[in-house]
Short mmCIF file of C-alpha atoms in Angstrom, two decimals:
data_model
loop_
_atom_site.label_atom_id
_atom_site.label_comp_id
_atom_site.label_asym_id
_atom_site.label_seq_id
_atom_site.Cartn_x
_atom_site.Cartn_y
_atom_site.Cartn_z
CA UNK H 19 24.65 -48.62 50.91
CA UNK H 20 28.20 -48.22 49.44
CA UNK H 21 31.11 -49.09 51.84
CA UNK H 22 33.22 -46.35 51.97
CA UNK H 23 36.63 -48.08 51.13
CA UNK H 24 39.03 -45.28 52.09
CA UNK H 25 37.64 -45.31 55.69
CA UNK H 26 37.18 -49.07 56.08
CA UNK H 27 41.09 -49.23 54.97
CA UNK H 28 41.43 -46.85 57.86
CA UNK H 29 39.25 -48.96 60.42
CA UNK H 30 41.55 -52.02 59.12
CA UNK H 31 45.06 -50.29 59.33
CA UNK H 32 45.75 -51.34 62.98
CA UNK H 33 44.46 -55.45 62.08
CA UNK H 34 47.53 -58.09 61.79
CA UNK H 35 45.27 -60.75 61.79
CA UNK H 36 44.74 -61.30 57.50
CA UNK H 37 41.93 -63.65 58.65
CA UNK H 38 40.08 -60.94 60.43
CA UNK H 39 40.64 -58.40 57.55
CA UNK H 40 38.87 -60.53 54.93
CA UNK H 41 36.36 -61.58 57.56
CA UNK H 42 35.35 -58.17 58.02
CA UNK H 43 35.22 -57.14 54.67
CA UNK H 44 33.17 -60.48 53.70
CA UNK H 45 30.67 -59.78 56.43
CA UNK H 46 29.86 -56.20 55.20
CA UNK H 47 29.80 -57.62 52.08
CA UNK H 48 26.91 -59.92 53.02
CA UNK H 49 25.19 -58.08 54.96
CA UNK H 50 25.15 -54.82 52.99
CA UNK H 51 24.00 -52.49 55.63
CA UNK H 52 21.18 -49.89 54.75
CA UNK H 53 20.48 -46.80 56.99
CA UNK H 54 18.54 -47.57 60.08
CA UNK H 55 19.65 -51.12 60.03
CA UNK H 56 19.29 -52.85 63.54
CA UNK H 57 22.23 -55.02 64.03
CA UNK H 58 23.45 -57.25 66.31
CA UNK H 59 26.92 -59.06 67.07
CA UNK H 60 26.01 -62.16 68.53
CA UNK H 61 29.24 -63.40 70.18
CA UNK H 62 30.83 -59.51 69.83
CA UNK H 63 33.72 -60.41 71.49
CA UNK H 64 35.67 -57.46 72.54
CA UNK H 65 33.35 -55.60 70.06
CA UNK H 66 35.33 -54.39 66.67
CA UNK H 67 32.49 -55.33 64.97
CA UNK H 68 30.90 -52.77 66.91
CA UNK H 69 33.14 -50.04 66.51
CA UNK H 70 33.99 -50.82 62.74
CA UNK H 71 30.09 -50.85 61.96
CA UNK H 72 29.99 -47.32 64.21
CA UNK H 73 32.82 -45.72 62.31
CA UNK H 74 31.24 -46.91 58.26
CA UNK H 75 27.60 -46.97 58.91
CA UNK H 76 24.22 -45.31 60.13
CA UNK H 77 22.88 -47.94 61.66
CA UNK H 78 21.66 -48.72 65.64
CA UNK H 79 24.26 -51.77 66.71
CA UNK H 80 24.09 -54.15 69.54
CA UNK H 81 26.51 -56.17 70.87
CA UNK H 82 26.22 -59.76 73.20
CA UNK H 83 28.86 -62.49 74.48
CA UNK H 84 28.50 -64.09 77.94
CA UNK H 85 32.51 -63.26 78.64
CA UNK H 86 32.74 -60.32 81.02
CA UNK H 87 36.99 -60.27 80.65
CA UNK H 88 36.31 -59.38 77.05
CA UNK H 89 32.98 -57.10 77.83
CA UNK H 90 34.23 -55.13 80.39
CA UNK H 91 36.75 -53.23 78.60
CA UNK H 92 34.87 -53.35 75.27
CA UNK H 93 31.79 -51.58 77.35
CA UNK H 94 33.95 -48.54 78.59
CA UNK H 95 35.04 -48.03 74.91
CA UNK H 96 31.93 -48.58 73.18
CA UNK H 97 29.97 -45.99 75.56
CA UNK H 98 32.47 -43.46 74.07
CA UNK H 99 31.08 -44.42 70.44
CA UNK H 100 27.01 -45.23 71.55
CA UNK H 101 27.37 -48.45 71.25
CA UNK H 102 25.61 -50.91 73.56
CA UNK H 103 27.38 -54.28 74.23
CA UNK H 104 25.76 -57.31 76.93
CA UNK H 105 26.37 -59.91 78.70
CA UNK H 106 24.21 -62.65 77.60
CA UNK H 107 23.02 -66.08 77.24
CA UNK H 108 23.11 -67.01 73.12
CA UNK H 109 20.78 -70.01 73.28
CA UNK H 110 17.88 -67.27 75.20
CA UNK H 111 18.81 -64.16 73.71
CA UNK H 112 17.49 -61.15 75.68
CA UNK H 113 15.84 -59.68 72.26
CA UNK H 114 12.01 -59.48 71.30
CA UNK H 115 11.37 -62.15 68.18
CA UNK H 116 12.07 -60.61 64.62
CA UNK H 117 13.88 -57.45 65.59
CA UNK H 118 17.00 -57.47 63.83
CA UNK H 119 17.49 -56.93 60.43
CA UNK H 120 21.38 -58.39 59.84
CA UNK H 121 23.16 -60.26 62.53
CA UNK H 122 26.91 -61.07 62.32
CA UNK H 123 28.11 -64.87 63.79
CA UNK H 124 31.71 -65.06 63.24
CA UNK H 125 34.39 -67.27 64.66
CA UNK H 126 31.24 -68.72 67.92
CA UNK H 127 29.87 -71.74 66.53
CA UNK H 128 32.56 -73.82 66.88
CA UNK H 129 32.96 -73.17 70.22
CA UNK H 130 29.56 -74.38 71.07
CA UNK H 131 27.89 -77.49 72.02
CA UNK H 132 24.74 -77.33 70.83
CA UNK H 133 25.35 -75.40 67.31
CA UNK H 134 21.40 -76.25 66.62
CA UNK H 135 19.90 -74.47 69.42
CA UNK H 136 22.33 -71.14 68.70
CA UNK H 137 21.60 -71.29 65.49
CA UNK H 138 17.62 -71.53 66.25
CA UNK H 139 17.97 -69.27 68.72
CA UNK H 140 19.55 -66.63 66.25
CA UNK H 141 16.67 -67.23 63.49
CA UNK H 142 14.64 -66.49 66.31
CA UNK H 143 15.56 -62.57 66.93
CA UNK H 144 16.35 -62.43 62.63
CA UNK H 145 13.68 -60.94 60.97
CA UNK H 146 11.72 -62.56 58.03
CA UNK H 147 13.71 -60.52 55.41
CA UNK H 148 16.87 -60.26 57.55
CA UNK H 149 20.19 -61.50 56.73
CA UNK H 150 22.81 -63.72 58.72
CA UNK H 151 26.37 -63.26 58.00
CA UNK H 152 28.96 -66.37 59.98
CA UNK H 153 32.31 -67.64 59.67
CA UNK H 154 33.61 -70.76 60.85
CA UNK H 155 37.32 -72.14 60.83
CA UNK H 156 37.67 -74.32 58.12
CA UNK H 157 38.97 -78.12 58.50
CA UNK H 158 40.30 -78.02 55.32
CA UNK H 159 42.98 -75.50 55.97
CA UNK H 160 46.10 -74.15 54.69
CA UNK H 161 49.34 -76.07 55.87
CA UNK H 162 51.29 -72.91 56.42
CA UNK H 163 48.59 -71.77 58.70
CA UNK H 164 48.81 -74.23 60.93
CA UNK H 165 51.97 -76.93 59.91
CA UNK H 166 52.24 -78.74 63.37
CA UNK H 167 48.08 -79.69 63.30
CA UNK H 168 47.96 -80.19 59.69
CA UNK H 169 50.91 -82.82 59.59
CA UNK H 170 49.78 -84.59 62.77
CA UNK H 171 45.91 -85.14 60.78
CA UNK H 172 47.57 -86.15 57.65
CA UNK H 173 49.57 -89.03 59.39
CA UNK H 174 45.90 -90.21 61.17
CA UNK H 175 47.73 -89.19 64.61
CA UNK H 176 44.48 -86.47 65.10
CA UNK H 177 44.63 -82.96 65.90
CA UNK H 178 47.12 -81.25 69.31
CA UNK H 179 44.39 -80.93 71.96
CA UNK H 180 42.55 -77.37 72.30
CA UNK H 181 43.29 -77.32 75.44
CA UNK H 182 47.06 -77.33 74.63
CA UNK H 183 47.48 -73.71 73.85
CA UNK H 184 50.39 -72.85 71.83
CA UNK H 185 50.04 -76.40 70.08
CA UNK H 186 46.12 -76.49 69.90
CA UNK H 187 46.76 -73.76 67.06
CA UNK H 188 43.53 -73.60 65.25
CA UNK H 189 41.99 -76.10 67.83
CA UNK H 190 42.37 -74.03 70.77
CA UNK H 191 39.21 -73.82 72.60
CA UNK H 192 37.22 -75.10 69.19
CA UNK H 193 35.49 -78.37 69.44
CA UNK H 194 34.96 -78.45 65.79
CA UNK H 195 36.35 -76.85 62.80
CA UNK H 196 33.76 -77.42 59.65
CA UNK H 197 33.96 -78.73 55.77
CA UNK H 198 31.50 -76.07 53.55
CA UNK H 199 29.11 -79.10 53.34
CA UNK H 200 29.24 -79.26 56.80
CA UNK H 201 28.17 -75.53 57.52
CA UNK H 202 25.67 -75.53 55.09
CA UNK H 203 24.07 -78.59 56.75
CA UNK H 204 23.97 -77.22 60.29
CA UNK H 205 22.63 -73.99 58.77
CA UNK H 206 19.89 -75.48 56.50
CA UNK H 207 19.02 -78.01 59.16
CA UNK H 208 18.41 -74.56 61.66
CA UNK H 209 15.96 -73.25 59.57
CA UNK H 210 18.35 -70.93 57.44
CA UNK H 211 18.51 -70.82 53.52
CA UNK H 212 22.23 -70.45 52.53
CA UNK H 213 22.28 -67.82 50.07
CA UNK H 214 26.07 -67.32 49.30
CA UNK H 215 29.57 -69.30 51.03
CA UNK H 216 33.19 -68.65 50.13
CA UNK H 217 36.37 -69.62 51.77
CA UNK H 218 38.67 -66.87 52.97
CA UNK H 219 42.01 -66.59 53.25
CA UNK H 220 44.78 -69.28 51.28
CA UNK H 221 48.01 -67.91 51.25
CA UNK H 222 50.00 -66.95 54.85
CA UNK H 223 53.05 -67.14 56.46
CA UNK H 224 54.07 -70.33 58.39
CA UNK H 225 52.71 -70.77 61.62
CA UNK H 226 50.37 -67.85 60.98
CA UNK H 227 48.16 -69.19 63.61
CA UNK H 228 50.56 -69.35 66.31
CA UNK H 229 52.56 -66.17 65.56
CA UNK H 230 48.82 -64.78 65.74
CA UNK H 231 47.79 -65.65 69.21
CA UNK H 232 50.87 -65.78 71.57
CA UNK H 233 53.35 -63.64 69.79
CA UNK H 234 51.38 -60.58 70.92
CA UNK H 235 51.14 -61.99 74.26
CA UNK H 236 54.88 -62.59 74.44
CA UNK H 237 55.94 -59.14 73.19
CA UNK H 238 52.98 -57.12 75.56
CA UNK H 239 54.05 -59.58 78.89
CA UNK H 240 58.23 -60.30 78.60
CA UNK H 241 59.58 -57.70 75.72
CA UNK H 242 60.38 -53.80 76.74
CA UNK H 243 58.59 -51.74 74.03
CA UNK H 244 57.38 -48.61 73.33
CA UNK H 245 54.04 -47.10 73.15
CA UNK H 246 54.04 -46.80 69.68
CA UNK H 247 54.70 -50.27 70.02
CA UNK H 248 51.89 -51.04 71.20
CA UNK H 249 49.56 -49.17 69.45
CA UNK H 250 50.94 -50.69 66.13
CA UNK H 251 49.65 -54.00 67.60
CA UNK H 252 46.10 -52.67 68.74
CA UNK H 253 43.58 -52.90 66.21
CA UNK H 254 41.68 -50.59 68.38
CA UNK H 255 44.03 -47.75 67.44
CA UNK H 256 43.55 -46.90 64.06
CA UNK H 257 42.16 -43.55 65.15
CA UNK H 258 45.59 -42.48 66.02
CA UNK H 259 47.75 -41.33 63.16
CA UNK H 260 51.36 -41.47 64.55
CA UNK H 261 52.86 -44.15 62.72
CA UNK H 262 56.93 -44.24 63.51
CA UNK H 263 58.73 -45.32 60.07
CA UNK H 264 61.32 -47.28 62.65
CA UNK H 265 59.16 -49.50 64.25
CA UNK H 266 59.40 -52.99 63.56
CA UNK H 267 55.67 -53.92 63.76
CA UNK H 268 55.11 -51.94 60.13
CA UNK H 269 57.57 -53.82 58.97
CA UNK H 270 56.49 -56.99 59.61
CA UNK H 271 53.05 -55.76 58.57
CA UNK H 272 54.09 -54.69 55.34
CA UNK H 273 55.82 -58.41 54.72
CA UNK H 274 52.26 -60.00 55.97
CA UNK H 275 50.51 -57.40 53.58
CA UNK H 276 52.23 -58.44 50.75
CA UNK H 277 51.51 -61.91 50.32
CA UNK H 278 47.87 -61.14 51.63
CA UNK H 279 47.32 -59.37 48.32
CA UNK H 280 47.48 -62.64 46.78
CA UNK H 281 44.21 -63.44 48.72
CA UNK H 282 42.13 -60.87 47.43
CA UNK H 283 39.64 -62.25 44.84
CA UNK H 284 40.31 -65.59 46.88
CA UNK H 285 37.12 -67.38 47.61
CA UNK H 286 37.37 -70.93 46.48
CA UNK H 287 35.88 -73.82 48.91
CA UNK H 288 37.80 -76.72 47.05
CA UNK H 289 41.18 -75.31 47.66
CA UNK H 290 42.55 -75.00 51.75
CA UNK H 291 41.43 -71.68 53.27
CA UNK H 292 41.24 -70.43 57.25
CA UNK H 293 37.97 -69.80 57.24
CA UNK H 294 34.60 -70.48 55.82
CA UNK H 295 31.89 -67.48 55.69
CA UNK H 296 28.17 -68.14 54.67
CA UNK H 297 25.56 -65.75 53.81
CA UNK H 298 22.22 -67.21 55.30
CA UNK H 299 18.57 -65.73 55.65
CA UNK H 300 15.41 -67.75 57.47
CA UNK H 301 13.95 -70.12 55.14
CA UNK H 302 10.26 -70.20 53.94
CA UNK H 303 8.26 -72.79 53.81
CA UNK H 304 8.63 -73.07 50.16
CA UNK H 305 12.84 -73.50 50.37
#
């Protein structure tokens, strides 16, 4: 089923994150959704997987994670849209085998210690002809995304802890980031035969990472600003049409838009890129 671009451009209007743009956009691309799909988001997050799949497609979508802070208010706005989202276990799904017919895994694995047993656990639910769509941070990535990391691992002095917040940057809360041979190992070694993999994402602004994760959190906790403000910063809010020509969010994003046009068509895995994504469906016994 063609994607229709005009609205997905809509869904994506309210997205600073460049990483999250082209992960989106690779993930439909992979999983190229047909009417009546059953599709779940396994690690959903705060669920814009959900409502981005609700807004472009016909399809019945579930959503699991096992953190209630991010469920809860993901719940009271998917209701709105018919969208179910869980709390749940990812290594004993609460699914029937074979049910779903595309499942998207992005940005989990590396945040789990048994990356085996998810991803067994996943083929599990996947049905025989049904596609997986993951991403992964990539260890071999750009220096502007992440300068403070990326010199520390080129002198051999190892990576900030990611447990150190603002310094973790693309460590924080990861206990691995992964090479492409190193996804496609874990993947084929779960049972999964790796049908497509491209990095995403090569040039970006210095300190991308950072200016990513706490800059919002500084503006929304210690800066005055206005609601339209705010909404310029929620990627939830592309619904709303208002867009002020003096607020200095647009600007910015119009800057970060600009070089991200250099990314698109991007999709080398020799080259340093923030992510990895991986097209993947359950092997036979003949792969």
């Amino acid at each position: 089923m063609a994607i229709n671009e005009e609205k997905l451009n809509q869904v994506l209007s309210h997205v600073g994150d460049m990483g999250l743009k082209h992960r989106v956009r690779t993930i439909l691309e992979y999983l190229a959704i047909q009417p009546g799909d059953v599709v779940l988001d396994c690690g959903c997050g705060d669920g814009f997987y959900l409502s981005a799949l609700g807004a472009l497609f016909n399809c019945k979508v579930y959503g699991i994670d096992h953190d209630w802070s991010l469920l809860i208010p993901a719940a009271q706005r998917l209701i709105k849209e018919q969208q179910l989202a869980m709390q749940g276990n990812i290594f004993h799904l609460p699914f029937a085998g074979e049910c779903f017919d595309k499942i998207i895994f992005s940005e989990v694995l590396e945040h789990l210690p048994d990356e085996s047993g998810a991803l067994r656990e996943i083929a599990r639910v996947l049905k025989p002809q049904g596609t997986l769509a993951i991403t992964v941070p990539n260890h071999n990535y750009p220096l502007f995304w992440d300068p403070l990391n990326k010199m520390r691992e080129a002198l051999g002095l190892g990576h900030f802890s990611k447990d150190r917040g603002f310094l973790g940057g693309i460590w924080a809360m990861h206990l691995r980031l992964y090479y492409p041979n190193e996804l496609r190992q874990v993947l084929e070694k779960a049972g999964y035969r790796v049908c497509a993999m491209k990095g995403l994402v090569h040039y970006c602004l210095p300190f991308t990472h950072n200016i990513l994760y706490f800059g919002k959190a500084i503006v929304f906790r210690f800066l005055p600003h206005s609601s339209s403000v705010r909404d310029s910063m929620d990627k939830f809010a592309w619904q709303k049409s208002e867009r002020s020509t003096f607020n200095p969010i647009h600007l910015l994003q119009a800057m970060v838009n600009t070089i991200d046009r250099f990314n698109d068509g991007f999709d080398s895995l020799t080259e340093s890129s923030m992510c990895l994504a991986a097209q993947a469906t359950r092997a036979s016994k003949g792969d």
